[in-house]
C-alpha cells in the first residue's frame, strides 16, 4: 500500500508540476517509491538474487530511501523556510554522508549469507544489524522532525490549500517520528533478547508507518493538485469572457479603421489570457476614440469591468454572471 501511495504521488507531481519549478520533491518521491517497491517480496527476491543473493538489495533499497528522505526534507523546507541553521545542519549533505557511511559499514559487518525478505527478523539479534537499522531510523527521524517543525511554524501564516498541506505534512512527520521510535525500540528489544516487547511494538509499526506515508503524500500532492484545479477553473472563466466580449470586440474593430482584425489577433494570441487582454484593451480604446462613435451599453460595460477584474485577480476566479453581451452601435 505504501508503494502504491508513493507512485500515485509521483504521477501527481509529474502531471501537475509547474514548468521550470524545482524537481527536488519529485526526485525524492521517485527514490522513495523505488525503495518501497523493492520491499515487495515477489520483486525483492529475484532482484537480490541477481545481485548475488546476500541481501545487497536490502542495502540498495535502504540507501535509496535515505537519499529520497534527504531530498524530501530539502524540497519541503526550501519551499517554506530554509534559513534556520539547525534545519540546514539536519538536512545537510554532511549528516546524510555520515549516516550512509555508518549504514554501509554496519551492513557489511552483518552475517547475512542468504536472501531474506525479513532482514531484521532474521538477523536483528546481531549488534551490527541493530546498528544498521537504528542508524537509518535515527536519520529519518531527524529529517522528518526538522521538516515537521518547519511545517508547524508555517501553519500560522498559511491559508487555504497551503494550510491544509502544511498541516498534513506536520501530522505525517509526527507519525513518521513515532514509527521511527517504534522501530528503534524493536531493534533494541531484539538485540537484547526482549522478544515480547519487540512483538508488542510491532503492533504499532504498521498503523504509524502507513498513516505517515498517507499524510505526507496528501500534503505533498495537495498544492499542485489545488493549483491545477484553480488554473483549470480560471481558464474556463477566461474563455467564457472571451465569448461574451467577442460581439463587442467585433463591433469595435468594425468601427475603427486602425483596429486589428479578429483573425490576425486570434492567430497572434499565445493563450486565452492574452486574447482576453487584447479584447479588453481594444474595446476600451474604441470607447475613447472620438473617430469611432463606438459605445457600450450597460450590460456590455458590466461584463468588460468584470473581465478586467478577472485579469487582475490572478488565481482568484471571477465568473461572469451575464449570459450575453450586446454591443452598442
PDB file of N, CA and C in Angstrom, residues 168-244:
ATOM      1  N   UNK A 168      -1.072  18.675   7.048  1.00  0.00           N
ATOM      2  CA  UNK A 168      -0.931  17.261   6.739  1.00  0.00           C
ATOM      3  C   UNK A 168       0.527  16.826   6.818  1.00  0.00           C
ATOM      4  N   UNK A 169       1.440  17.661   6.327  1.00  0.00           N
ATOM      5  CA  UNK A 169       2.867  17.330   6.390  1.00  0.00           C
ATOM      6  C   UNK A 169       3.355  17.279   7.825  1.00  0.00           C
ATOM      7  N   UNK A 170       2.886  18.217   8.650  1.00  0.00           N
ATOM      8  CA  UNK A 170       3.288  18.219  10.058  1.00  0.00           C
ATOM      9  C   UNK A 170       2.773  16.971  10.771  1.00  0.00           C
ATOM     10  N   UNK A 171       1.499  16.624  10.512  1.00  0.00           N
ATOM     11  CA  UNK A 171       0.925  15.426  11.131  1.00  0.00           C
ATOM     12  C   UNK A 171       1.638  14.169  10.637  1.00  0.00           C
ATOM     13  N   UNK A 172       1.930  14.118   9.330  1.00  0.00           N
ATOM     14  CA  UNK A 172       2.653  12.973   8.783  1.00  0.00           C
ATOM     15  C   UNK A 172       4.045  12.851   9.366  1.00  0.00           C
ATOM     16  N   UNK A 173       4.702  13.993   9.568  1.00  0.00           N
ATOM     17  CA  UNK A 173       6.035  13.976  10.181  1.00  0.00           C
ATOM     18  C   UNK A 173       5.958  13.447  11.612  1.00  0.00           C
ATOM     19  N   UNK A 174       4.910  13.856  12.343  1.00  0.00           N
ATOM     20  CA  UNK A 174       4.743  13.356  13.708  1.00  0.00           C
ATOM     21  C   UNK A 174       4.564  11.849  13.750  1.00  0.00           C
ATOM     22  N   UNK A 175       3.717  11.326  12.857  1.00  0.00           N
ATOM     23  CA  UNK A 175       3.531   9.871  12.803  1.00  0.00           C
ATOM     24  C   UNK A 175       4.812   9.162  12.362  1.00  0.00           C
ATOM     25  N   UNK A 176       5.549   9.787  11.449  1.00  0.00           N
ATOM     26  CA  UNK A 176       6.809   9.190  10.998  1.00  0.00           C
ATOM     27  C   UNK A 176       7.806   9.100  12.141  1.00  0.00           C
ATOM     28  N   UNK A 177       7.845  10.126  12.981  1.00  0.00           N
ATOM     29  CA  UNK A 177       8.747  10.089  14.145  1.00  0.00           C
ATOM     30  C   UNK A 177       8.339   8.964  15.086  1.00  0.00           C
ATOM     31  N   UNK A 178       7.032   8.792  15.280  1.00  0.00           N
ATOM     32  CA  UNK A 178       6.551   7.680  16.117  1.00  0.00           C
ATOM     33  C   UNK A 178       6.978   6.343  15.520  1.00  0.00           C
ATOM     34  N   UNK A 179       6.815   6.203  14.194  1.00  0.00           N
ATOM     35  CA  UNK A 179       7.213   4.960  13.533  1.00  0.00           C
ATOM     36  C   UNK A 179       8.705   4.703  13.715  1.00  0.00           C
ATOM     37  N   UNK A 180       9.518   5.764  13.608  1.00  0.00           N
ATOM     38  CA  UNK A 180      10.966   5.615  13.796  1.00  0.00           C
ATOM     39  C   UNK A 180      11.278   5.176  15.226  1.00  0.00           C
ATOM     40  N   UNK A 181      10.601   5.782  16.197  1.00  0.00           N
ATOM     41  CA  UNK A 181      10.828   5.408  17.593  1.00  0.00           C
ATOM     42  C   UNK A 181      10.428   3.959  17.839  1.00  0.00           C
ATOM     43  N   UNK A 182       9.336   3.525  17.210  1.00  0.00           N
ATOM     44  CA  UNK A 182       8.885   2.134  17.351  1.00  0.00           C
ATOM     45  C   UNK A 182       9.937   1.170  16.797  1.00  0.00           C
ATOM     46  N   UNK A 183      10.460   1.480  15.621  1.00  0.00           N
ATOM     47  CA  UNK A 183      11.454   0.592  15.004  1.00  0.00           C
ATOM     48  C   UNK A 183      12.726   0.538  15.848  1.00  0.00           C
ATOM     49  N   UNK A 184      13.174   1.681  16.324  1.00  0.00           N
ATOM     50  CA  UNK A 184      14.389   1.703  17.155  1.00  0.00           C
ATOM     51  C   UNK A 184      14.181   0.881  18.424  1.00  0.00           C
ATOM     52  N   UNK A 185      12.997   1.003  19.032  1.00  0.00           N
ATOM     53  CA  UNK A 185      12.677   0.198  20.222  1.00  0.00           C
ATOM     54  C   UNK A 185      12.675  -1.286  19.890  1.00  0.00           C
ATOM     55  N   UNK A 186      12.098  -1.635  18.740  1.00  0.00           N
ATOM     56  CA  UNK A 186      12.087  -3.037  18.305  1.00  0.00           C
ATOM     57  C   UNK A 186      13.509  -3.562  18.110  1.00  0.00           C
ATOM     58  N   UNK A 187      14.361  -2.741  17.497  1.00  0.00           N
ATOM     59  CA  UNK A 187      15.743  -3.172  17.261  1.00  0.00           C
ATOM     60  C   UNK A 187      16.471  -3.422  18.582  1.00  0.00           C
ATOM     61  N   UNK A 188      16.298  -2.499  19.514  1.00  0.00           N
ATOM     62  CA  UNK A 188      16.959  -2.650  20.814  1.00  0.00           C
ATOM     63  C   UNK A 188      16.407  -3.859  21.572  1.00  0.00           C
ATOM     64  N   UNK A 189      15.083  -4.054  21.479  1.00  0.00           N
ATOM     65  CA  UNK A 189      14.477  -5.200  22.157  1.00  0.00           C
ATOM     66  C   UNK A 189      14.972  -6.518  21.561  1.00  0.00           C
ATOM     67  N   UNK A 190      15.112  -6.540  20.241  1.00  0.00           N
ATOM     68  CA  UNK A 190      15.559  -7.775  19.571  1.00  0.00           C
ATOM     69  C   UNK A 190      16.996  -8.117  19.941  1.00  0.00           C
ATOM     70  N   UNK A 191      17.859  -7.141  19.891  1.00  0.00           N
ATOM     71  CA  UNK A 191      19.272  -7.421  20.131  1.00  0.00           C
ATOM     72  C   UNK A 191      19.544  -7.748  21.599  1.00  0.00           C
ATOM     73  N   UNK A 192      18.650  -7.285  22.486  1.00  0.00           N
ATOM     74  CA  UNK A 192      18.824  -7.594  23.913  1.00  0.00           C
ATOM     75  C   UNK A 192      17.998  -8.792  24.356  1.00  0.00           C
ATOM     76  N   UNK A 193      17.277  -9.414  23.428  1.00  0.00           N
ATOM     77  CA  UNK A 193      16.518 -10.610  23.746  1.00  0.00           C
ATOM     78  C   UNK A 193      15.139 -10.366  24.312  1.00  0.00           C
ATOM     79  N   UNK A 194      14.673  -9.133  24.320  1.00  0.00           N
ATOM     80  CA  UNK A 194      13.329  -8.820  24.828  1.00  0.00           C
ATOM     81  C   UNK A 194      12.307  -9.010  23.702  1.00  0.00           C
ATOM     82  N   UNK A 195      12.071 -10.243  23.342  1.00  0.00           N
ATOM     83  CA  UNK A 195      11.230 -10.532  22.188  1.00  0.00           C
ATOM     84  C   UNK A 195       9.759 -10.191  22.435  1.00  0.00           C
ATOM     85  N   UNK A 196       9.313 -10.292  23.674  1.00  0.00           N
ATOM     86  CA  UNK A 196       7.918  -9.948  23.986  1.00  0.00           C
ATOM     87  C   UNK A 196       7.678  -8.463  23.710  1.00  0.00           C
ATOM     88  N   UNK A 197       8.605  -7.632  24.139  1.00  0.00           N
ATOM     89  CA  UNK A 197       8.490  -6.194  23.877  1.00  0.00           C
ATOM     90  C   UNK A 197       8.538  -5.916  22.378  1.00  0.00           C
ATOM     91  N   UNK A 198       9.417  -6.636  21.684  1.00  0.00           N
ATOM     92  CA  UNK A 198       9.516  -6.442  20.231  1.00  0.00           C
ATOM     93  C   UNK A 198       8.189  -6.768  19.546  1.00  0.00           C
ATOM     94  N   UNK A 199       7.562  -7.846  19.955  1.00  0.00           N
ATOM     95  CA  UNK A 199       6.297  -8.240  19.336  1.00  0.00           C
ATOM     96  C   UNK A 199       5.178  -7.246  19.655  1.00  0.00           C
ATOM     97  N   UNK A 200       5.194  -6.674  20.836  1.00  0.00           N
ATOM     98  CA  UNK A 200       4.192  -5.652  21.184  1.00  0.00           C
ATOM     99  C   UNK A 200       4.390  -4.409  20.321  1.00  0.00           C
ATOM    100  N   UNK A 201       5.612  -3.984  20.160  1.00  0.00           N
ATOM    101  CA  UNK A 201       5.901  -2.775  19.385  1.00  0.00           C
ATOM    102  C   UNK A 201       5.553  -2.960  17.914  1.00  0.00           C
ATOM    103  N   UNK A 202       5.626  -4.198  17.435  1.00  0.00           N
ATOM    104  CA  UNK A 202       5.276  -4.455  16.033  1.00  0.00           C
ATOM    105  C   UNK A 202       3.830  -4.079  15.743  1.00  0.00           C
ATOM    106  N   UNK A 203       2.973  -4.129  16.736  1.00  0.00           N
ATOM    107  CA  UNK A 203       1.566  -3.783  16.547  1.00  0.00           C
ATOM    108  C   UNK A 203       1.382  -2.307  16.213  1.00  0.00           C
ATOM    109  N   UNK A 204       2.315  -1.484  16.672  1.00  0.00           N
ATOM    110  CA  UNK A 204       2.204  -0.041  16.452  1.00  0.00           C
ATOM    111  C   UNK A 204       2.891   0.409  15.168  1.00  0.00           C
ATOM    112  N   UNK A 205       3.764  -0.428  14.650  1.00  0.00           N
ATOM    113  CA  UNK A 205       4.551  -0.012  13.490  1.00  0.00           C
ATOM    114  C   UNK A 205       3.708   0.175  12.236  1.00  0.00           C
ATOM    115  N   UNK A 206       2.889  -0.811  11.902  1.00  0.00           N
ATOM    116  CA  UNK A 206       2.105  -0.751  10.665  1.00  0.00           C
ATOM    117  C   UNK A 206       1.212   0.473  10.576  1.00  0.00           C
ATOM    118  N   UNK A 207       0.356   0.727  11.588  1.00  0.00           N
ATOM    119  CA  UNK A 207      -0.523   1.904  11.511  1.00  0.00           C
ATOM    120  C   UNK A 207       0.235   3.225  11.441  1.00  0.00           C
ATOM    121  N   UNK A 208       1.302   3.357  12.243  1.00  0.00           N
ATOM    122  CA  UNK A 208       2.041   4.622  12.231  1.00  0.00           C
ATOM    123  C   UNK A 208       2.780   4.825  10.907  1.00  0.00           C
ATOM    124  N   UNK A 209       3.320   3.748  10.351  1.00  0.00           N
ATOM    125  CA  UNK A 209       4.065   3.827   9.084  1.00  0.00           C
ATOM    126  C   UNK A 209       3.143   4.180   7.919  1.00  0.00           C
ATOM    127  N   UNK A 210       2.054   3.431   7.774  1.00  0.00           N
ATOM    128  CA  UNK A 210       1.119   3.693   6.673  1.00  0.00           C
ATOM    129  C   UNK A 210       0.450   5.059   6.847  1.00  0.00           C
ATOM    130  N   UNK A 211       0.089   5.395   8.081  1.00  0.00           N
ATOM    131  CA  UNK A 211      -0.519   6.701   8.332  1.00  0.00           C
ATOM    132  C   UNK A 211       0.414   7.841   7.977  1.00  0.00           C
ATOM    133  N   UNK A 212       1.681   7.697   8.313  1.00  0.00           N
ATOM    134  CA  UNK A 212       2.662   8.736   7.985  1.00  0.00           C
ATOM    135  C   UNK A 212       2.802   8.903   6.475  1.00  0.00           C
ATOM    136  N   UNK A 213       2.904   7.787   5.764  1.00  0.00           N
ATOM    137  CA  UNK A 213       3.037   7.854   4.310  1.00  0.00           C
ATOM    138  C   UNK A 213       1.811   8.513   3.688  1.00  0.00           C
ATOM    139  N   UNK A 214       0.622   8.134   4.157  1.00  0.00           N
ATOM    140  CA  UNK A 214      -0.613   8.687   3.600  1.00  0.00           C
ATOM    141  C   UNK A 214      -0.695  10.191   3.831  1.00  0.00           C
ATOM    142  N   UNK A 215      -0.384  10.643   5.036  1.00  0.00           N
ATOM    143  CA  UNK A 215      -0.466  12.074   5.345  1.00  0.00           C
ATOM    144  C   UNK A 215       0.602  12.868   4.587  1.00  0.00           C
ATOM    145  N   UNK A 216       1.803  12.320   4.494  1.00  0.00           N
ATOM    146  CA  UNK A 216       2.862  13.015   3.758  1.00  0.00           C
ATOM    147  C   UNK A 216       2.527  13.101   2.267  1.00  0.00           C
ATOM    148  N   UNK A 217       2.006  12.018   1.710  1.00  0.00           N
ATOM    149  CA  UNK A 217       1.630  12.030   0.293  1.00  0.00           C
ATOM    150  C   UNK A 217       0.522  13.039   0.039  1.00  0.00           C
ATOM    151  N   UNK A 218      -0.464  13.072   0.921  1.00  0.00           N
ATOM    152  CA  UNK A 218      -1.559  14.034   0.765  1.00  0.00           C
ATOM    153  C   UNK A 218      -1.039  15.465   0.847  1.00  0.00           C
ATOM    154  N   UNK A 219      -0.179  15.726   1.814  1.00  0.00           N
ATOM    155  CA  UNK A 219       0.368  17.076   1.961  1.00  0.00           C
ATOM    156  C   UNK A 219       1.209  17.522   0.782  1.00  0.00           C
ATOM    157  N   UNK A 220       1.931  16.578   0.174  1.00  0.00           N
ATOM    158  CA  UNK A 220       2.768  16.917  -0.979  1.00  0.00           C
ATOM    159  C   UNK A 220       1.948  17.027  -2.261  1.00  0.00           C
ATOM    160  N   UNK A 221       0.883  16.243  -2.368  1.00  0.00           N
ATOM    161  CA  UNK A 221       0.076  16.247  -3.596  1.00  0.00           C
ATOM    162  C   UNK A 221      -0.921  17.396  -3.641  1.00  0.00           C
ATOM    163  N   UNK A 222      -1.338  17.890  -2.468  1.00  0.00           N
ATOM    164  CA  UNK A 222      -2.399  18.896  -2.436  1.00  0.00           C
ATOM    165  C   UNK A 222      -2.049  20.200  -3.150  1.00  0.00           C
ATOM    166  N   UNK A 223      -0.895  20.823  -2.910  1.00  0.00           N
ATOM    167  CA  UNK A 223      -0.625  22.112  -3.580  1.00  0.00           C
ATOM    168  C   UNK A 223      -0.655  22.043  -5.104  1.00  0.00           C
ATOM    169  N   UNK A 224       0.053  21.085  -5.755  1.00  0.00           N
ATOM    170  CA  UNK A 224      -0.026  21.059  -7.224  1.00  0.00           C
ATOM    171  C   UNK A 224      -1.409  20.714  -7.740  1.00  0.00           C
ATOM    172  N   UNK A 225      -2.122  19.826  -7.035  1.00  0.00           N
ATOM    173  CA  UNK A 225      -3.476  19.475  -7.480  1.00  0.00           C
ATOM    174  C   UNK A 225      -4.421  20.658  -7.329  1.00  0.00           C
ATOM    175  N   UNK A 226      -4.319  21.376  -6.209  1.00  0.00           N
ATOM    176  CA  UNK A 226      -5.168  22.550  -5.999  1.00  0.00           C
ATOM    177  C   UNK A 226      -4.848  23.647  -7.007  1.00  0.00           C
ATOM    178  N   UNK A 227      -3.554  23.821  -7.305  1.00  0.00           N
ATOM    179  CA  UNK A 227      -3.149  24.827  -8.287  1.00  0.00           C
ATOM    180  C   UNK A 227      -3.703  24.483  -9.669  1.00  0.00           C
ATOM    181  N   UNK A 228      -3.655  23.206 -10.033  1.00  0.00           N
ATOM    182  CA  UNK A 228      -4.203  22.790 -11.326  1.00  0.00           C
ATOM    183  C   UNK A 228      -5.704  23.029 -11.374  1.00  0.00           C
ATOM    184  N   UNK A 229      -6.394  22.749 -10.283  1.00  0.00           N
ATOM    185  CA  UNK A 229      -7.844  22.975 -10.237  1.00  0.00           C
ATOM    186  C   UNK A 229      -8.167  24.452 -10.410  1.00  0.00           C
ATOM    187  N   UNK A 230      -7.424  25.312  -9.707  1.00  0.00           N
ATOM    188  CA  UNK A 230      -7.647  26.762  -9.835  1.00  0.00           C
ATOM    189  C   UNK A 230      -7.361  27.229 -11.251  1.00  0.00           C
ATOM    190  N   UNK A 231      -6.265  26.773 -11.821  1.00  0.00           N
ATOM    191  CA  UNK A 231      -5.906  27.204 -13.168  1.00  0.00           C
ATOM    192  C   UNK A 231      -6.929  26.739 -14.200  1.00  0.00           C
ATOM    193  N   UNK A 232      -7.431  25.509 -14.019  1.00  0.00           N
ATOM    194  CA  UNK A 232      -8.446  24.999 -14.940  1.00  0.00           C
ATOM    195  C   UNK A 232      -9.726  25.813 -14.850  1.00  0.00           C
ATOM    196  N   UNK A 233     -10.142  26.122 -13.613  1.00  0.00           N
ATOM    197  CA  UNK A 233     -11.347  26.935 -13.432  1.00  0.00           C
ATOM    198  C   UNK A 233     -11.158  28.329 -14.013  1.00  0.00           C
ATOM    199  N   UNK A 234      -9.978  28.897 -13.813  1.00  0.00           N
ATOM    200  CA  UNK A 234      -9.701  30.229 -14.346  1.00  0.00           C
ATOM    201  C   UNK A 234      -9.715  30.223 -15.873  1.00  0.00           C
ATOM    202  N   UNK A 235      -9.162  29.172 -16.466  1.00  0.00           N
ATOM    203  CA  UNK A 235      -9.145  29.081 -17.919  1.00  0.00           C
ATOM    204  C   UNK A 235     -10.560  29.038 -18.477  1.00  0.00           C
ATOM    205  N   UNK A 236     -11.435  28.284 -17.826  1.00  0.00           N
ATOM    206  CA  UNK A 236     -12.813  28.207 -18.293  1.00  0.00           C
ATOM    207  C   UNK A 236     -13.512  29.559 -18.193  1.00  0.00           C
ATOM    208  N   UNK A 237     -13.262  30.278 -17.107  1.00  0.00           N
ATOM    209  CA  UNK A 237     -13.862  31.608 -16.952  1.00  0.00           C
ATOM    210  C   UNK A 237     -13.301  32.560 -18.007  1.00  0.00           C
ATOM    211  N   UNK A 238     -12.000  32.472 -18.265  1.00  0.00           N
ATOM    212  CA  UNK A 238     -11.381  33.331 -19.280  1.00  0.00           C
ATOM    213  C   UNK A 238     -12.007  33.081 -20.652  1.00  0.00           C
ATOM    214  N   UNK A 239     -12.190  31.830 -20.997  1.00  0.00           N
ATOM    215  CA  UNK A 239     -12.812  31.506 -22.288  1.00  0.00           C
ATOM    216  C   UNK A 239     -14.248  32.018 -22.349  1.00  0.00           C
ATOM    217  N   UNK A 240     -14.946  31.964 -21.223  1.00  0.00           N
ATOM    218  CA  UNK A 240     -16.316  32.468 -21.175  1.00  0.00           C
ATOM    219  C   UNK A 240     -16.342  33.977 -21.419  1.00  0.00           C
ATOM    220  N   UNK A 241     -15.418  34.697 -20.814  1.00  0.00           N
ATOM    221  CA  UNK A 241     -15.352  36.144 -21.040  1.00  0.00           C
ATOM    222  C   UNK A 241     -15.013  36.458 -22.498  1.00  0.00           C
ATOM    223  N   UNK A 242     -14.105  35.663 -23.087  1.00  0.00           N
ATOM    224  CA  UNK A 242     -13.770  35.874 -24.496  1.00  0.00           C
ATOM    225  C   UNK A 242     -15.013  35.743 -25.365  1.00  0.00           C
ATOM    226  N   UNK A 243     -15.798  34.715 -25.090  1.00  0.00           N
ATOM    227  CA  UNK A 243     -17.024  34.505 -25.862  1.00  0.00           C
ATOM    228  C   UNK A 243     -18.008  35.658 -25.663  1.00  0.00           C
ATOM    229  N   UNK A 244     -18.140  36.132 -24.424  1.00  0.00           N
ATOM    230  CA  UNK A 244     -19.082  37.213 -24.132  1.00  0.00           C
ATOM    231  C   UNK A 244     -18.646  38.537 -24.744  1.00  0.00           C
TER     232      UNK A 244
END
